[in-house]
Amino acid sequence: MSVDGEAVRAGTEAGGADEPGWGVDPDDEWGVAVITTVGRQLKLRREAAGLRAAEFGKAIGYGEDMVYKVEGGKRIPRRDYLVMSDQVLDAGGLIVATWEDVKRVRYPKKVRELGKLEGKAVEIGVYECNIIAGLLQTPEHVHALIQAAQPPYSPDDVERMVAARLARQSVFERDPAPSMRFVLEEAPLRRQVGGTMAWRQQLERLLEVGVLNNVTLQVMPTNTDAHPGLDGRIEVLKFPDGTAVGRSDGLFNGRPVFDPKHLRILELQYGTIRAQALPPRESLAFIKQLLGET
């Protein structure tokens, strides 16, 4: 359920970092089916046009090897690959239309699943201890965090994961908007991820979001007593039908839970954390103070 602070690596082939496109996650059955079908259709249209893979690749600006990988369902094509293919094969927009499904496949399966849950939730509660919550991160902040991973991701994987995390932020555009509550630790707010300019932009983003009517943003000061969140991230999502799902790094082996008894424990912990954190108005004042220190 949580993907903001953990690695989500797609299955990539050796040398894939130098190739335009994305690797297909072999554990993503739906994604594999989509890319395999798109690749098969591309191959049939290419052969029907009487073009060899090398000729076709040259016409659309890609190498022969990439053509074979896309047609074989081994690589996720970029949008420009599909656009050029549509033009060269005179497909009348049918190839470009596949981008609606293809672009979803490039997001890791775990991110898509989390995005679906957040997209349905009427209440979203998140406590983060080590990073700023993914729903609140700026593009520069996300990019710097993912690039800091070791072993490093390929440039294509970095781009793919940045896009996936930012896509989840469409939850702010929902109407009616869900009620969202965030508690962030002081230490990650002070960490200048991506440099001073990116850090300031991130804090300014928190101030913008923090004044939204449907958002409550709180800061947990470092100089405070122990609290239930010291074991890690906590998140609780509630849905229109009264059901909910929650997760805590320190409970139930870190797995998502649906049982009301387990959810009550998570809500108790989250409520205790919120009670110990600075109130919303003081939290925003604290973030403004951090900006004023530089």
XYZ file of N, CA and C in Angstrom, residues 16-181:
498
model
N 19.609 -1.597 -20.281
C 18.386 -0.879 -20.581
C 18.456 0.605 -20.280
N 19.438 1.016 -19.453
C 19.520 2.429 -19.084
C 19.796 3.317 -20.281
N 20.386 2.767 -21.335
C 20.730 3.567 -22.494
C 19.655 3.546 -23.562
N 18.574 2.833 -23.323
C 17.547 2.684 -24.342
C 16.326 3.507 -24.005
N 15.717 4.154 -25.004
C 14.501 4.914 -24.752
C 13.312 3.983 -24.569
N 12.585 4.151 -23.495
C 11.463 3.268 -23.220
C 11.540 2.772 -21.794
N 10.644 1.882 -21.393
C 10.652 1.356 -20.041
C 10.557 -0.157 -20.078
N 11.156 -0.786 -19.069
C 11.065 -2.229 -18.971
C 9.700 -2.637 -18.444
N 9.264 -3.835 -18.786
C 7.965 -4.344 -18.345
C 8.155 -5.169 -17.079
N 7.370 -4.882 -16.052
C 7.420 -5.639 -14.806
C 6.798 -7.020 -15.054
N 7.574 -8.090 -14.972
C 7.035 -9.426 -15.264
C 5.944 -9.876 -14.300
N 5.875 -9.257 -13.109
C 4.848 -9.618 -12.133
C 3.535 -8.857 -12.345
N 3.532 -7.943 -13.298
C 2.343 -7.134 -13.590
C 1.586 -7.785 -14.742
N 0.679 -8.704 -14.413
C -0.014 -9.480 -15.449
C -0.792 -8.582 -16.415
N -1.524 -7.607 -15.872
C -2.294 -6.720 -16.737
C -1.365 -5.921 -17.641
N -0.274 -5.422 -17.077
C 0.669 -4.644 -17.855
C 1.319 -5.458 -18.956
N 1.704 -6.681 -18.643
C 2.318 -7.562 -19.637
C 1.340 -7.818 -20.780
N 0.062 -8.048 -20.440
C -0.953 -8.320 -21.465
C -1.135 -7.124 -22.389
N -1.156 -5.915 -21.812
C -1.325 -4.705 -22.623
C -0.157 -4.525 -23.581
N 1.054 -4.607 -23.064
C 2.239 -4.354 -23.891
C 2.429 -5.449 -24.933
N 2.090 -6.680 -24.585
C 2.192 -7.781 -25.549
C 1.210 -7.562 -26.701
N -0.009 -7.153 -26.371
C -1.026 -6.917 -27.408
C -0.634 -5.756 -28.309
N -0.182 -4.667 -27.716
C 0.241 -3.503 -28.506
C 1.415 -3.878 -29.411
N 2.361 -4.609 -28.873
C 3.522 -5.027 -29.669
C 3.124 -5.911 -30.837
N 2.191 -6.825 -30.591
C 1.739 -7.725 -31.655
C 1.047 -6.947 -32.773
N 0.231 -5.961 -32.396
C -0.455 -5.156 -33.398
C 0.529 -4.321 -34.217
N 1.536 -3.801 -33.559
C 2.559 -3.030 -34.258
C 3.302 -3.902 -35.275
N 3.627 -5.106 -34.859
C 4.338 -6.011 -35.759
C 3.483 -6.371 -36.975
N 2.194 -6.681 -36.738
C 1.304 -7.040 -37.845
C 1.163 -5.883 -38.836
N 1.042 -4.680 -38.315
C 0.909 -3.514 -39.206
C 2.215 -3.249 -39.962
N 3.334 -3.427 -39.289
C 4.629 -3.207 -39.957
C 4.830 -4.205 -41.094
N 4.542 -5.474 -40.817
C 4.721 -6.503 -41.836
C 3.736 -6.300 -42.987
N 2.530 -5.862 -42.651
C 1.535 -5.613 -43.697
C 1.977 -4.463 -44.605
N 2.756 -3.536 -44.047
C 3.266 -2.406 -44.830
C 4.511 -2.777 -45.621
N 4.995 -4.018 -45.422
C 6.172 -4.481 -46.157
C 7.470 -3.877 -45.662
N 7.529 -3.502 -44.396
C 8.740 -2.895 -43.842
C 9.490 -3.874 -42.946
N 10.803 -3.920 -43.120
C 11.631 -4.699 -42.207
C 11.813 -3.897 -40.918
N 12.210 -4.584 -39.847
C 12.368 -3.920 -38.551
C 13.374 -2.778 -38.633
N 14.479 -2.998 -39.329
C 15.512 -1.962 -39.457
C 14.981 -0.750 -40.224
N 14.219 -0.992 -41.277
C 13.657 0.102 -42.077
C 12.627 0.890 -41.261
N 11.812 0.151 -40.558
C 10.783 0.788 -39.743
C 11.410 1.615 -38.624
N 12.426 1.036 -37.975
C 13.112 1.750 -36.902
C 13.712 3.062 -37.388
N 14.342 3.015 -38.562
C 14.943 4.226 -39.130
C 13.873 5.275 -39.426
N 12.726 4.819 -39.881
C 11.643 5.741 -40.245
C 11.049 6.450 -39.029
N 11.048 5.773 -37.877
C 10.446 6.385 -36.682
C 11.500 6.921 -35.716
N 12.788 6.745 -36.071
C 13.847 7.297 -35.238
C 14.309 6.406 -34.108
N 14.134 5.101 -34.244
C 14.561 4.147 -33.217
C 15.404 3.047 -33.854
N 16.168 2.345 -33.020
C 17.002 1.266 -33.513
C 16.217 -0.010 -33.781
N 16.802 -0.884 -34.587
C 16.157 -2.158 -34.923
C 15.904 -2.996 -33.673
N 16.860 -2.978 -32.750
C 16.726 -3.776 -31.536
C 15.524 -3.321 -30.708
N 15.316 -1.998 -30.639
C 14.177 -1.485 -29.892
C 12.858 -1.896 -30.547
N 12.812 -1.905 -31.865
C 11.602 -2.324 -32.577
C 11.246 -3.751 -32.199
N 12.255 -4.626 -32.200
C 12.010 -6.025 -31.846
C 11.526 -6.156 -30.392
N 12.105 -5.365 -29.488
C 11.726 -5.452 -28.077
C 10.297 -4.964 -27.848
N 9.924 -3.879 -28.511
C 8.565 -3.369 -28.371
C 7.567 -4.370 -28.951
N 7.865 -4.882 -30.139
C 6.959 -5.835 -30.776
C 6.880 -7.153 -30.018
N 7.953 -7.467 -29.296
C 7.965 -8.704 -28.517
C 7.405 -8.536 -27.113
N 6.906 -7.336 -26.793
C 6.331 -7.099 -25.471
C 7.356 -6.993 -24.372
N 8.609 -6.665 -24.725
C 9.689 -6.578 -23.740
C 9.945 -5.154 -23.269
N 9.483 -4.175 -24.031
C 9.689 -2.780 -23.672
C 8.385 -2.000 -23.818
N 8.196 -1.037 -22.922
C 7.026 -0.179 -22.978
C 7.364 1.010 -23.879
N 6.679 1.168 -24.993
C 7.014 2.266 -25.906
C 6.639 3.625 -25.334
N 7.453 4.623 -25.669
C 7.124 5.996 -25.310
C 6.024 6.503 -26.240
N 5.443 7.628 -25.883
C 4.359 8.171 -26.696
C 4.859 8.550 -28.094
N 6.073 9.122 -28.178
C 6.572 9.533 -29.494
C 6.798 8.321 -30.397
N 7.112 7.168 -29.810
C 7.264 5.933 -30.590
C 5.924 5.585 -31.244
N 4.851 5.683 -30.461
C 3.523 5.354 -30.982
C 3.041 6.382 -31.997
N 3.342 7.652 -31.741
C 2.938 8.711 -32.666
C 3.605 8.518 -34.026
N 4.929 8.301 -34.012
C 5.653 8.118 -35.270
C 5.213 6.839 -35.977
N 4.948 5.780 -35.202
C 4.489 4.518 -35.793
C 3.147 4.715 -36.480
N 2.272 5.464 -35.838
C 0.951 5.732 -36.404
C 1.077 6.467 -37.735
N 1.994 7.420 -37.791
C 2.189 8.189 -39.017
C 2.785 7.342 -40.131
N 3.857 6.608 -39.802
C 4.555 5.803 -40.811
C 3.671 4.683 -41.337
N 2.880 4.085 -40.453
C 2.022 2.969 -40.845
C 0.625 3.419 -41.280
N 0.413 4.731 -41.276
C -0.865 5.301 -41.733
C -2.038 4.624 -41.014
N -1.954 4.611 -39.670
C -2.955 3.899 -38.868
C -4.151 4.763 -38.504
N -4.138 6.007 -38.894
C -5.299 6.858 -38.649
C -5.619 7.103 -37.189
N -4.608 7.113 -36.344
C -4.817 7.384 -34.923
C -5.053 6.171 -34.058
N -5.182 4.995 -34.662
C -5.460 3.784 -33.883
C -4.283 3.372 -32.999
N -3.065 3.586 -33.503
C -1.891 3.241 -32.698
C -1.711 4.242 -31.571
N -1.863 5.526 -31.866
C -1.728 6.557 -30.830
C -2.742 6.336 -29.714
N -3.916 5.835 -30.063
C -4.979 5.613 -29.073
C -4.575 4.605 -28.001
N -3.639 3.707 -28.313
C -3.206 2.712 -27.324
C -2.436 3.346 -26.175
N -2.002 4.604 -26.344
C -1.226 5.274 -25.303
C -2.001 5.371 -23.991
N -3.329 5.455 -24.053
C -4.137 5.571 -22.840
C -3.904 4.396 -21.895
N -3.732 3.201 -22.443
C -3.424 2.032 -21.613
C -1.930 1.908 -21.365
N -1.143 2.191 -22.400
C 0.316 2.040 -22.280
C 0.874 2.937 -21.180
N 0.387 4.165 -21.092
C 0.940 5.096 -20.105
C 0.651 4.637 -18.673
N -0.395 3.867 -18.484
C -0.686 3.339 -17.149
C 0.252 2.199 -16.788
N 0.692 1.449 -17.788
C 1.586 0.322 -17.542
C 2.947 0.796 -17.053
N 3.369 1.984 -17.505
C 4.701 2.458 -17.106
C 4.772 2.756 -15.622
N 3.601 2.969 -14.953
C 3.597 3.136 -13.515
C 3.665 1.754 -12.863
N 4.554 1.535 -11.891
C 4.620 0.235 -11.220
C 3.264 -0.193 -10.678
N 3.025 -1.473 -10.662
C 1.738 -2.022 -10.242
C 1.335 -1.535 -8.851
N 2.290 -1.494 -7.921
C 1.979 -1.083 -6.558
C 1.512 0.371 -6.520
N 2.101 1.197 -7.381
C 1.704 2.602 -7.421
C 0.301 2.737 -7.995
N -0.014 1.975 -9.043
C -1.347 2.025 -9.635
C -2.397 1.606 -8.618
N -2.094 0.555 -7.851
C -3.048 0.072 -6.865
C -3.283 1.111 -5.778
N -2.200 1.756 -5.317
C -2.332 2.782 -4.294
C -3.106 3.969 -4.840
N -2.810 4.343 -6.089
C -3.513 5.454 -6.709
C -5.003 5.202 -6.801
N -5.387 3.954 -7.100
C -6.805 3.604 -7.175
C -7.479 3.755 -5.812
N -6.796 3.296 -4.762
C -7.357 3.404 -3.418
C -7.513 4.866 -3.011
N -6.474 5.659 -3.262
C -6.549 7.081 -2.919
C -7.623 7.785 -3.739
N -7.809 7.318 -4.974
C -8.813 7.930 -5.838
C -10.235 7.659 -5.379
N -10.441 6.599 -4.590
C -11.771 6.244 -4.096
C -12.022 6.738 -2.672
N -10.961 7.035 -1.943
C -11.087 7.369 -0.529
C -11.777 8.709 -0.308
N -12.574 8.779 0.755
C -13.189 10.051 1.159
C -12.396 10.679 2.304
N -11.559 9.858 2.949
C -10.664 10.362 3.988
C -9.296 9.721 3.807
N -8.258 10.536 3.868
C -6.887 10.047 3.753
C -6.086 10.596 4.932
N -5.553 9.701 5.740
C -4.736 10.110 6.882
C -3.342 9.524 6.759
N -2.310 10.364 6.832
C -0.933 9.898 6.650
C -0.019 10.500 7.707
N 0.811 9.655 8.295
C 1.908 10.120 9.148
C 3.211 9.644 8.513
N 4.151 10.552 8.329
C 5.460 10.210 7.768
C 6.543 10.583 8.758
N 7.491 9.663 8.957
C 8.556 9.940 9.924
C 9.892 10.280 9.273
N 10.139 9.791 8.053
C 11.458 9.962 7.437
C 11.467 10.851 6.206
N 10.336 11.009 5.546
C 10.260 11.819 4.338
C 9.001 12.672 4.371
N 8.874 13.563 3.413
C 7.638 14.303 3.213
C 6.693 13.402 2.431
N 5.443 13.355 2.814
C 4.474 12.452 2.171
C 4.474 12.642 0.655
N 4.390 11.531 -0.077
C 4.453 11.570 -1.533
C 3.393 12.454 -2.168
N 2.207 12.508 -1.571
C 1.132 13.343 -2.115
C 1.460 14.830 -2.014
N 2.465 15.176 -1.213
C 2.819 16.573 -0.989
C 4.135 16.971 -1.657
N 4.813 16.021 -2.281
C 6.144 16.289 -2.829
C 6.092 17.053 -4.145
N 7.037 17.970 -4.337
C 7.176 18.679 -5.606
C 7.931 17.780 -6.586
N 7.849 18.046 -7.898
C 8.593 17.242 -8.883
C 10.090 17.204 -8.602
N 10.658 18.339 -8.201
C 12.099 18.389 -7.929
C 12.457 17.534 -6.719
N 11.595 17.561 -5.719
C 11.834 16.769 -4.512
C 11.756 15.273 -4.825
N 10.727 14.887 -5.566
C 10.574 13.477 -5.947
C 11.799 13.007 -6.727
N 12.207 13.801 -7.695
C 13.335 13.436 -8.555
C 14.593 13.227 -7.720
N 14.862 14.133 -6.797
C 16.068 14.035 -5.971
C 16.024 12.805 -5.070
N 14.858 12.509 -4.505
C 14.731 11.343 -3.634
C 15.002 10.046 -4.389
N 14.387 9.916 -5.553
C 14.522 8.671 -6.317
C 15.937 8.522 -6.871
N 16.553 9.630 -7.259
C 17.928 9.571 -7.763
C 18.922 9.192 -6.671
N 18.547 9.382 -5.421
C 19.458 9.091 -4.316
C 19.502 7.608 -3.968
N 18.637 6.808 -4.587
C 18.578 5.374 -4.274
C 19.888 4.670 -4.620
N 20.235 3.664 -3.825
C 21.402 2.824 -4.092
C 21.001 1.367 -3.982
N 21.356 0.513 -4.981
C 21.998 0.894 -6.240
C 21.098 1.825 -7.046
N 21.692 2.675 -7.877
C 20.906 3.688 -8.575
C 19.964 3.096 -9.618
N 18.858 3.794 -9.836
C 17.933 3.424 -10.900
C 18.471 3.929 -12.235
N 18.038 3.321 -13.312
C 18.385 3.816 -14.638
C 17.623 5.112 -14.869
N 18.094 5.971 -15.774
C 17.368 7.219 -16.068
C 15.909 6.970 -16.456
N 15.648 5.891 -17.203
C 14.272 5.583 -17.599
C 13.420 5.227 -16.397
N 13.990 4.446 -15.470
C 13.236 4.068 -14.280
C 12.968 5.276 -13.387
N 13.948 6.183 -13.298
C 13.748 7.408 -12.516
C 12.573 8.196 -13.082
N 12.573 8.370 -14.396
C 11.486 9.120 -15.046
C 10.145 8.438 -14.819
N 10.147 7.137 -14.922
C 8.907 6.366 -14.756
C 8.350 6.510 -13.345
N 9.228 6.426 -12.349
C 8.789 6.479 -10.962
C 8.379 7.883 -10.540
N 9.079 8.890 -11.057
C 8.690 10.279 -10.775
C 7.289 10.536 -11.316
N 7.051 10.116 -12.556
C 5.737 10.316 -13.173
C 4.648 9.600 -12.391
N 4.952 8.396 -11.907
C 3.959 7.617 -11.166
C 3.585 8.300 -9.859
N 4.585 8.780 -9.136
C 4.293 9.427 -7.852
C 3.514 10.719 -8.047
N 3.901 11.506 -9.029
C 3.208 12.764 -9.268
C 1.781 12.542 -9.758
N 1.562 11.443 -10.482
C 0.215 11.152 -10.988
C -0.771 10.942 -9.844
N -0.291 10.440 -8.718
C -1.165 10.221 -7.565
C -1.724 11.530 -7.018
N -1.046 12.636 -7.294
C -1.475 13.918 -6.740
C -2.732 14.464 -7.419
N -3.217 13.749 -8.419
C -4.487 14.140 -9.039
C -5.629 14.062 -8.034
N -5.389 13.431 -6.884
C -6.411 13.335 -5.840
C -6.830 14.735 -5.376
N -5.930 15.723 -5.513
C -6.264 17.089 -5.107
C -7.271 17.736 -6.057
N -7.415 17.169 -7.247
C -8.306 17.738 -8.247
C -9.704 17.128 -8.202
N -9.907 16.152 -7.320
C -11.214 15.497 -7.246
C -12.309 16.444 -6.765
N -13.514 16.193 -7.223
C -14.665 16.974 -6.813
C -15.843 16.018 -6.586
N -16.298 15.857 -5.348
C -15.833 16.557 -4.145
C -14.462 16.054 -3.683
N -13.716 16.946 -3.065
C -12.363 16.614 -2.615
C -12.412 15.762 -1.347
N -11.511 14.810 -1.208
C -11.470 14.009 0.015
C -10.885 14.826 1.164
N -11.204 14.430 2.368
C -10.596 15.043 3.545
C -9.219 14.423 3.734
N -8.180 15.252 3.793
C -6.812 14.743 3.891
C -6.103 15.323 5.103
N -5.479 14.439 5.872
C -4.746 14.857 7.069
C -3.323 14.313 6.984
